[in-house]
PDB file of C-alpha atoms in Angstrom:
ATOM      1  CA  UNK A   1     -13.843 -25.221 -15.282  1.00 57.00           C
ATOM      2  CA  UNK A   2     -10.437 -25.466 -16.936  1.00 56.00           C
ATOM      3  CA  UNK A   3      -7.510 -23.234 -15.998  1.00 48.00           C
ATOM      4  CA  UNK A   4      -7.712 -21.075 -19.147  1.00 50.00           C
ATOM      5  CA  UNK A   5     -11.420 -20.412 -18.581  1.00 53.00           C
ATOM      6  CA  UNK A   6     -10.742 -19.465 -14.981  1.00 52.00           C
ATOM      7  CA  UNK A   7      -7.960 -17.035 -15.977  1.00 46.00           C
ATOM      8  CA  UNK A   8     -10.256 -15.358 -18.505  1.00 43.00           C
ATOM      9  CA  UNK A   9     -12.979 -14.915 -15.879  1.00 50.00           C
ATOM     10  CA  UNK A  10     -10.499 -13.457 -13.389  1.00 48.00           C
ATOM     11  CA  UNK A  11      -9.194 -11.024 -16.002  1.00 48.00           C
ATOM     12  CA  UNK A  12     -12.727  -9.922 -16.930  1.00 51.00           C
ATOM     13  CA  UNK A  13     -13.594  -9.436 -13.260  1.00 52.00           C
ATOM     14  CA  UNK A  14     -10.502  -7.279 -12.789  1.00 50.00           C
ATOM     15  CA  UNK A  15     -11.452  -5.075 -15.737  1.00 50.00           C
ATOM     16  CA  UNK A  16     -15.008  -4.701 -14.407  1.00 53.00           C
ATOM     17  CA  UNK A  17     -13.766  -3.675 -10.958  1.00 51.00           C
ATOM     18  CA  UNK A  18     -11.445  -1.077 -12.466  1.00 48.00           C
ATOM     19  CA  UNK A  19     -14.135   0.350 -14.779  1.00 50.00           C
ATOM     20  CA  UNK A  20     -16.673   0.665 -11.971  1.00 53.00           C
ATOM     21  CA  UNK A  21     -14.174   2.215  -9.574  1.00 56.00           C
ATOM     22  CA  UNK A  22     -13.049   4.945 -11.956  1.00 62.00           C
ATOM     23  CA  UNK A  23     -16.401   6.042 -13.325  1.00 54.00           C
ATOM     24  CA  UNK A  24     -16.507   9.845 -13.210  1.00 58.00           C
ATOM     25  CA  UNK A  25     -12.786  10.164 -12.435  1.00 69.00           C
ATOM     26  CA  UNK A  26     -10.095  11.822 -14.590  1.00 77.00           C
ATOM     27  CA  UNK A  27      -8.563   9.600 -17.238  1.00 88.00           C
ATOM     28  CA  UNK A  28      -5.946   7.442 -15.562  1.00 96.00           C
ATOM     29  CA  UNK A  29      -2.264   7.716 -16.371  1.00 95.00           C
ATOM     30  CA  UNK A  30      -1.021   5.170 -18.900  1.00 96.00           C
ATOM     31  CA  UNK A  31       1.728   4.142 -16.471  1.00 96.00           C
ATOM     32  CA  UNK A  32      -0.912   3.306 -13.858  1.00 97.00           C
ATOM     33  CA  UNK A  33      -2.904   1.193 -16.291  1.00 97.00           C
ATOM     34  CA  UNK A  34       0.253  -0.734 -17.110  1.00 97.00           C
ATOM     35  CA  UNK A  35       1.082  -1.144 -13.426  1.00 97.00           C
ATOM     36  CA  UNK A  36      -2.364  -2.608 -12.729  1.00 98.00           C
ATOM     37  CA  UNK A  37      -1.211  -5.797 -14.444  1.00 96.00           C
ATOM     38  CA  UNK A  38       1.472  -6.405 -11.807  1.00 97.00           C
ATOM     39  CA  UNK A  39       0.193  -4.545  -8.746  1.00 98.00           C
ATOM     40  CA  UNK A  40      -3.558  -5.331  -8.926  1.00 98.00           C
ATOM     41  CA  UNK A  41      -4.362  -2.014  -7.268  1.00 98.00           C
ATOM     42  CA  UNK A  42      -8.118  -1.927  -7.978  1.00 98.00           C
ATOM     43  CA  UNK A  43      -8.588  -5.469  -6.639  1.00 98.00           C
ATOM     44  CA  UNK A  44      -6.614  -4.717  -3.478  1.00 98.00           C
ATOM     45  CA  UNK A  45      -8.542  -1.526  -2.737  1.00 98.00           C
ATOM     46  CA  UNK A  46     -11.744  -3.521  -3.256  1.00 98.00           C
ATOM     47  CA  UNK A  47     -10.441  -6.134  -0.806  1.00 97.00           C
ATOM     48  CA  UNK A  48      -9.979  -3.407   1.816  1.00 97.00           C
ATOM     49  CA  UNK A  49     -13.643  -2.402   1.426  1.00 98.00           C
ATOM     50  CA  UNK A  50     -12.864   1.264   0.853  1.00 98.00           C
ATOM     51  CA  UNK A  51     -16.113   3.167   0.336  1.00 98.00           C
ATOM     52  CA  UNK A  52     -17.643   6.594  -0.216  1.00 98.00           C
ATOM     53  CA  UNK A  53     -16.801   9.277   2.323  1.00 98.00           C
ATOM     54  CA  UNK A  54     -13.842   7.551   3.943  1.00 98.00           C
ATOM     55  CA  UNK A  55     -10.648   9.323   4.990  1.00 99.00           C
ATOM     56  CA  UNK A  56      -7.563   7.296   4.065  1.00 99.00           C
ATOM     57  CA  UNK A  57      -3.807   7.729   4.575  1.00 99.00           C
ATOM     58  CA  UNK A  58      -1.449   6.362   1.917  1.00 99.00           C
ATOM     59  CA  UNK A  59       1.698   6.062   4.047  1.00 99.00           C
ATOM     60  CA  UNK A  60       4.973   6.455   2.135  1.00 98.00           C
ATOM     61  CA  UNK A  61       2.736   6.423  -0.903  1.00 99.00           C
ATOM     62  CA  UNK A  62       5.369   7.377  -3.468  1.00 98.00           C
ATOM     63  CA  UNK A  63       3.976   8.860  -6.675  1.00 98.00           C
ATOM     64  CA  UNK A  64       0.424   8.049  -5.628  1.00 98.00           C
ATOM     65  CA  UNK A  65      -0.591   4.978  -7.628  1.00 98.00           C
ATOM     66  CA  UNK A  66      -2.733   3.659  -4.776  1.00 99.00           C
ATOM     67  CA  UNK A  67      -3.918   7.114  -3.742  1.00 99.00           C
ATOM     68  CA  UNK A  68      -5.632   7.667  -7.078  1.00 98.00           C
ATOM     69  CA  UNK A  69      -7.374   4.299  -6.909  1.00 98.00           C
ATOM     70  CA  UNK A  70      -8.505   4.992  -3.347  1.00 98.00           C
ATOM     71  CA  UNK A  71      -9.745   8.446  -4.362  1.00 98.00           C
ATOM     72  CA  UNK A  72     -12.060   6.854  -6.908  1.00 97.00           C
ATOM     73  CA  UNK A  73     -13.644   4.791  -4.135  1.00 98.00           C
ATOM     74  CA  UNK A  74     -14.018   7.487  -1.465  1.00 98.00           C
ATOM     75  CA  UNK A  75     -15.484   9.997  -3.907  1.00 96.00           C
ATOM     76  CA  UNK A  76     -15.837  13.733  -3.480  1.00 95.00           C
ATOM     77  CA  UNK A  77     -17.086  13.354   0.090  1.00 97.00           C
ATOM     78  CA  UNK A  78     -13.949  11.448   1.095  1.00 98.00           C
ATOM     79  CA  UNK A  79     -10.307  12.387   1.434  1.00 97.00           C
ATOM     80  CA  UNK A  80      -6.955  10.769   0.697  1.00 99.00           C
ATOM     81  CA  UNK A  81      -3.702  11.884   2.326  1.00 99.00           C
ATOM     82  CA  UNK A  82      -0.730  10.971   0.137  1.00 99.00           C
ATOM     83  CA  UNK A  83       2.263  10.840   2.450  1.00 99.00           C
ATOM     84  CA  UNK A  84       5.960  11.028   1.631  1.00 98.00           C
ATOM     85  CA  UNK A  85       8.987  12.088   3.634  1.00 96.00           C
ATOM     86  CA  UNK A  86      12.120  13.973   2.636  1.00 95.00           C
ATOM     87  CA  UNK A  87      14.073  10.815   1.830  1.00 94.00           C
ATOM     88  CA  UNK A  88      11.419   9.629  -0.638  1.00 95.00           C
ATOM     89  CA  UNK A  89      11.059  12.940  -2.446  1.00 96.00           C
ATOM     90  CA  UNK A  90      13.969  12.687  -4.937  1.00 95.00           C
ATOM     91  CA  UNK A  91      12.521   9.412  -6.209  1.00 95.00           C
ATOM     92  CA  UNK A  92       8.861  10.432  -6.453  1.00 98.00           C
ATOM     93  CA  UNK A  93       8.718  14.181  -7.173  1.00 97.00           C
ATOM     94  CA  UNK A  94       8.492  13.768 -10.956  1.00 97.00           C
ATOM     95  CA  UNK A  95       5.669  11.258 -10.631  1.00 97.00           C
ATOM     96  CA  UNK A  96       3.834  13.456  -8.137  1.00 97.00           C
ATOM     97  CA  UNK A  97       4.011  16.438 -10.466  1.00 96.00           C
ATOM     98  CA  UNK A  98       2.505  14.374 -13.265  1.00 96.00           C
ATOM     99  CA  UNK A  99      -0.254  12.997 -11.054  1.00 96.00           C
ATOM    100  CA  UNK A 100      -1.307  16.376  -9.687  1.00 95.00           C
ATOM    101  CA  UNK A 101      -0.986  18.334 -12.948  1.00 94.00           C
ATOM    102  CA  UNK A 102      -3.978  20.584 -13.722  1.00 90.00           C
ATOM    103  CA  UNK A 103      -5.549  19.788 -10.333  1.00 90.00           C
ATOM    104  CA  UNK A 104      -6.747  16.443 -11.661  1.00 89.00           C
ATOM    105  CA  UNK A 105      -7.122  14.896  -8.179  1.00 92.00           C
ATOM    106  CA  UNK A 106      -9.006  17.304  -5.950  1.00 88.00           C
ATOM    107  CA  UNK A 107      -9.678  14.762  -3.180  1.00 91.00           C
ATOM    108  CA  UNK A 108      -6.028  13.707  -2.817  1.00 97.00           C
ATOM    109  CA  UNK A 109      -3.900  15.960  -0.635  1.00 97.00           C
ATOM    110  CA  UNK A 110      -0.133  15.812  -0.364  1.00 98.00           C
ATOM    111  CA  UNK A 111       0.948  15.059   3.194  1.00 98.00           C
ATOM    112  CA  UNK A 112       4.708  15.653   3.174  1.00 98.00           C
ATOM    113  CA  UNK A 113       6.310  15.159   6.575  1.00 97.00           C
ATOM    114  CA  UNK A 114       8.686  12.894   8.452  1.00 96.00           C
ATOM    115  CA  UNK A 115       7.474   9.578   9.833  1.00 96.00           C
ATOM    116  CA  UNK A 116       8.068  10.732  13.383  1.00 95.00           C
ATOM    117  CA  UNK A 117       5.913  13.826  12.819  1.00 96.00           C
ATOM    118  CA  UNK A 118       2.676  12.534  11.304  1.00 97.00           C
ATOM    119  CA  UNK A 119       0.628  14.200  14.061  1.00 95.00           C
ATOM    120  CA  UNK A 120      -2.497  12.234  13.152  1.00 98.00           C
ATOM    121  CA  UNK A 121      -5.641  13.207  14.987  1.00 98.00           C
ATOM    122  CA  UNK A 122      -6.840  10.339  17.199  1.00 98.00           C
ATOM    123  CA  UNK A 123      -9.366   8.069  15.477  1.00 98.00           C
ATOM    124  CA  UNK A 124      -9.492  10.319  12.409  1.00 98.00           C
ATOM    125  CA  UNK A 125      -8.787   7.723   9.701  1.00 99.00           C
ATOM    126  CA  UNK A 126     -10.937   4.957   8.270  1.00 99.00           C
ATOM    127  CA  UNK A 127      -7.986   3.198   6.651  1.00 99.00           C
ATOM    128  CA  UNK A 128      -4.219   3.329   6.206  1.00 99.00           C
ATOM    129  CA  UNK A 129      -2.344   1.790   3.280  1.00 99.00           C
ATOM    130  CA  UNK A 130       1.304   0.895   3.920  1.00 99.00           C
ATOM    131  CA  UNK A 131       2.577  -0.507   0.627  1.00 99.00           C
ATOM    132  CA  UNK A 132       6.116  -1.879   0.182  1.00 98.00           C
ATOM    133  CA  UNK A 133       7.386   0.176   3.089  1.00 97.00           C
ATOM    134  CA  UNK A 134       6.965  -1.908   6.228  1.00 98.00           C
ATOM    135  CA  UNK A 135      10.389  -3.483   5.833  1.00 98.00           C
ATOM    136  CA  UNK A 136      11.860   0.030   5.695  1.00 96.00           C
ATOM    137  CA  UNK A 137      11.037   0.668   9.337  1.00 96.00           C
ATOM    138  CA  UNK A 138      13.716  -1.944  10.086  1.00 96.00           C
ATOM    139  CA  UNK A 139      16.154  -0.654   7.470  1.00 95.00           C
ATOM    140  CA  UNK A 140      18.929   1.788   8.365  1.00 92.00           C
ATOM    141  CA  UNK A 141      21.064   3.942   6.062  1.00 90.00           C
ATOM    142  CA  UNK A 142      22.545   7.425   5.903  1.00 89.00           C
ATOM    143  CA  UNK A 143      19.628   9.769   6.479  1.00 84.00           C
ATOM    144  CA  UNK A 144      17.226   6.922   7.206  1.00 91.00           C
ATOM    145  CA  UNK A 145      16.415   5.536  10.611  1.00 89.00           C
ATOM    146  CA  UNK A 146      12.842   5.116  11.802  1.00 94.00           C
ATOM    147  CA  UNK A 147      11.558   5.188  15.369  1.00 95.00           C
ATOM    148  CA  UNK A 148       9.507   2.047  14.846  1.00 95.00           C
ATOM    149  CA  UNK A 149       7.559   2.058  18.080  1.00 96.00           C
ATOM    150  CA  UNK A 150       6.552   5.687  17.665  1.00 97.00           C
ATOM    151  CA  UNK A 151       5.465   5.176  14.058  1.00 98.00           C
ATOM    152  CA  UNK A 152       3.343   2.136  14.885  1.00 98.00           C
ATOM    153  CA  UNK A 153       1.807   3.955  17.845  1.00 97.00           C
ATOM    154  CA  UNK A 154       0.876   6.831  15.523  1.00 98.00           C
ATOM    155  CA  UNK A 155      -0.788   4.386  13.129  1.00 98.00           C
ATOM    156  CA  UNK A 156      -2.774   2.780  15.940  1.00 98.00           C
ATOM    157  CA  UNK A 157      -3.779   6.175  17.318  1.00 98.00           C
ATOM    158  CA  UNK A 158      -4.854   7.622  13.977  1.00 98.00           C
ATOM    159  CA  UNK A 159      -7.123   4.750  12.981  1.00 99.00           C
ATOM    160  CA  UNK A 160     -10.700   4.553  14.168  1.00 98.00           C
ATOM    161  CA  UNK A 161     -11.862   1.416  15.949  1.00 97.00           C
ATOM    162  CA  UNK A 162     -12.803  -0.946  13.154  1.00 98.00           C
ATOM    163  CA  UNK A 163     -10.485   0.903  10.765  1.00 98.00           C
ATOM    164  CA  UNK A 164      -8.443  -1.028   8.203  1.00 99.00           C
ATOM    165  CA  UNK A 165      -4.665  -1.239   7.903  1.00 99.00           C
ATOM    166  CA  UNK A 166      -3.458  -2.634   4.577  1.00 99.00           C
ATOM    167  CA  UNK A 167       0.136  -3.902   4.545  1.00 99.00           C
ATOM    168  CA  UNK A 168       1.777  -5.103   1.337  1.00 99.00           C
ATOM    169  CA  UNK A 169       5.450  -6.008   1.193  1.00 99.00           C
ATOM    170  CA  UNK A 170       8.087  -8.142  -0.459  1.00 99.00           C
ATOM    171  CA  UNK A 171       8.038 -11.541   1.230  1.00 99.00           C
ATOM    172  CA  UNK A 172      11.111 -12.929   2.963  1.00 98.00           C
ATOM    173  CA  UNK A 173      11.716 -16.563   3.798  1.00 98.00           C
ATOM    174  CA  UNK A 174       9.294 -17.924   6.373  1.00 97.00           C
ATOM    175  CA  UNK A 175      10.669 -17.642   9.883  1.00 97.00           C
ATOM    176  CA  UNK A 176      13.377 -15.144   8.937  1.00 98.00           C
ATOM    177  CA  UNK A 177      11.810 -12.253  10.836  1.00 98.00           C
ATOM    178  CA  UNK A 178      13.499  -8.974   9.938  1.00 98.00           C
ATOM    179  CA  UNK A 179      16.905 -10.321   8.886  1.00 97.00           C
ATOM    180  CA  UNK A 180      16.224  -9.612   5.179  1.00 98.00           C
ATOM    181  CA  UNK A 181      15.013  -6.051   5.698  1.00 97.00           C
ATOM    182  CA  UNK A 182      18.463  -4.494   5.434  1.00 96.00           C
ATOM    183  CA  UNK A 183      20.043  -6.064   2.354  1.00 96.00           C
ATOM    184  CA  UNK A 184      17.109  -7.657   0.515  1.00 98.00           C
ATOM    185  CA  UNK A 185      14.377  -5.129   1.370  1.00 97.00           C
ATOM    186  CA  UNK A 186      12.028  -7.929   2.397  1.00 98.00           C
ATOM    187  CA  UNK A 187      10.275  -8.981   5.585  1.00 99.00           C
ATOM    188  CA  UNK A 188       8.694 -12.175   6.896  1.00 99.00           C
ATOM    189  CA  UNK A 189       4.900 -12.012   6.737  1.00 99.00           C
ATOM    190  CA  UNK A 190       4.355 -13.766  10.058  1.00 98.00           C
ATOM    191  CA  UNK A 191       6.655 -11.300  11.795  1.00 98.00           C
ATOM    192  CA  UNK A 192       4.425  -8.455  10.603  1.00 99.00           C
ATOM    193  CA  UNK A 193       1.297 -10.291  11.732  1.00 99.00           C
ATOM    194  CA  UNK A 194       2.752 -10.988  15.177  1.00 98.00           C
ATOM    195  CA  UNK A 195       3.996  -7.435  15.658  1.00 98.00           C
ATOM    196  CA  UNK A 196       0.732  -5.790  14.682  1.00 98.00           C
ATOM    197  CA  UNK A 197      -1.388  -8.243  16.661  1.00 98.00           C
ATOM    198  CA  UNK A 198       0.381  -7.012  19.783  1.00 97.00           C
ATOM    199  CA  UNK A 199      -0.886  -3.516  18.956  1.00 96.00           C
ATOM    200  CA  UNK A 200      -4.506  -4.616  18.680  1.00 97.00           C
ATOM    201  CA  UNK A 201      -4.734  -5.421  14.974  1.00 98.00           C
ATOM    202  CA  UNK A 202      -6.432  -8.563  13.657  1.00 98.00           C
ATOM    203  CA  UNK A 203      -5.949 -10.043  10.184  1.00 99.00           C
ATOM    204  CA  UNK A 204      -9.221 -10.148   8.246  1.00 98.00           C
ATOM    205  CA  UNK A 205      -7.765 -10.870   4.792  1.00 98.00           C
ATOM    206  CA  UNK A 206      -4.557 -12.675   3.835  1.00 98.00           C
ATOM    207  CA  UNK A 207      -4.616 -12.531   0.054  1.00 98.00           C
ATOM    208  CA  UNK A 208      -2.408 -14.313  -2.467  1.00 98.00           C
ATOM    209  CA  UNK A 209      -3.297 -11.899  -5.280  1.00 98.00           C
ATOM    210  CA  UNK A 210       0.380 -10.841  -5.528  1.00 98.00           C
ATOM    211  CA  UNK A 211       1.882 -14.233  -4.721  1.00 98.00           C
ATOM    212  CA  UNK A 212       4.657 -15.412  -7.033  1.00 98.00           C
ATOM    213  CA  UNK A 213       5.751 -19.006  -6.351  1.00 97.00           C
ATOM    214  CA  UNK A 214       8.760 -18.562  -8.675  1.00 97.00           C
ATOM    215  CA  UNK A 215      10.353 -16.041  -6.297  1.00 98.00           C
ATOM    216  CA  UNK A 216      12.694 -17.837  -3.891  1.00 97.00           C
ATOM    217  CA  UNK A 217      12.966 -14.759  -1.607  1.00 98.00           C
ATOM    218  CA  UNK A 218      16.729 -14.392  -2.054  1.00 98.00           C
ATOM    219  CA  UNK A 219      16.900 -11.519  -4.572  1.00 97.00           C
ATOM    220  CA  UNK A 220      16.372  -7.819  -3.908  1.00 98.00           C
ATOM    221  CA  UNK A 221      13.251  -6.296  -5.494  1.00 98.00           C
ATOM    222  CA  UNK A 222      15.523  -3.551  -6.832  1.00 96.00           C
ATOM    223  CA  UNK A 223      17.174  -5.978  -9.239  1.00 96.00           C
ATOM    224  CA  UNK A 224      15.773  -5.224 -12.719  1.00 95.00           C
ATOM    225  CA  UNK A 225      14.651  -8.804 -13.259  1.00 94.00           C
ATOM    226  CA  UNK A 226      12.519  -8.661 -10.085  1.00 96.00           C
ATOM    227  CA  UNK A 227      10.792  -5.318 -10.611  1.00 94.00           C
ATOM    228  CA  UNK A 228       7.122  -5.851  -9.708  1.00 94.00           C
ATOM    229  CA  UNK A 229       7.666  -9.605  -9.948  1.00 96.00           C
ATOM    230  CA  UNK A 230       8.458 -10.398  -6.317  1.00 98.00           C
ATOM    231  CA  UNK A 231       6.311 -12.592  -4.127  1.00 98.00           C
ATOM    232  CA  UNK A 232       4.339 -10.002  -2.140  1.00 99.00           C
ATOM    233  CA  UNK A 233       2.026 -10.651   0.783  1.00 99.00           C
ATOM    234  CA  UNK A 234      -1.194  -8.667   1.067  1.00 99.00           C
ATOM    235  CA  UNK A 235      -2.613  -8.326   4.575  1.00 99.00           C
ATOM    236  CA  UNK A 236      -5.717  -6.432   5.615  1.00 99.00           C
ATOM    237  CA  UNK A 237      -5.943  -5.808   9.365  1.00 99.00           C
ATOM    238  CA  UNK A 238      -8.790  -4.382  11.386  1.00 99.00           C
ATOM    239  CA  UNK A 239      -8.168  -2.296  14.481  1.00 98.00           C
ATOM    240  CA  UNK A 240     -10.072  -3.921  17.323  1.00 93.00           C
TER     241      UNK A 240
END
């Protein structure tokens, strides 16, 4: 099989996954369909084995791109909590209003509260998505400082045994730990794996679906030329 043939098959598979996932759902936003090309949301949700009836938290979920994809998988018997905190709100409010217009997502509930005050019921969640925000728990700025240990304890408490934790973030140089989290908004994948393994999480998928070998890990993802083009790791953990 030549490379062109393989790329065509992968593209067709991606379209099939998306079509199957969104059967019976409201028409997706055009901005989401465009983002699928770079973020591969339907494939990642498939990788996490999200299924009918699950309850899922989209932590620091922004305008809800992943929440809508997850909602298609959990169906009417499931539930998605789309979380944001006060600091995120100025950046995502417009997108949230568009996503929730005319009650188009009845199974997605806004879950607006601070990271220290999630108050998750023990073992109440089948999965948690933490997308492009893990590095932020090591970032500090005016109005932003996270109690990391408390947040991670809340995540571990809220997930059921066997529940999935999906972590996606901008990759930093291997072995750099958290040193890029402040200025470059990146984090070393192995640091995340080591930290979460100490809390009882085991990696079950380490996907390269968002890998970009052209990214040398030295440029902030907020630079226009890097928007949705960074090398991103995709980790699926299971709570043991």
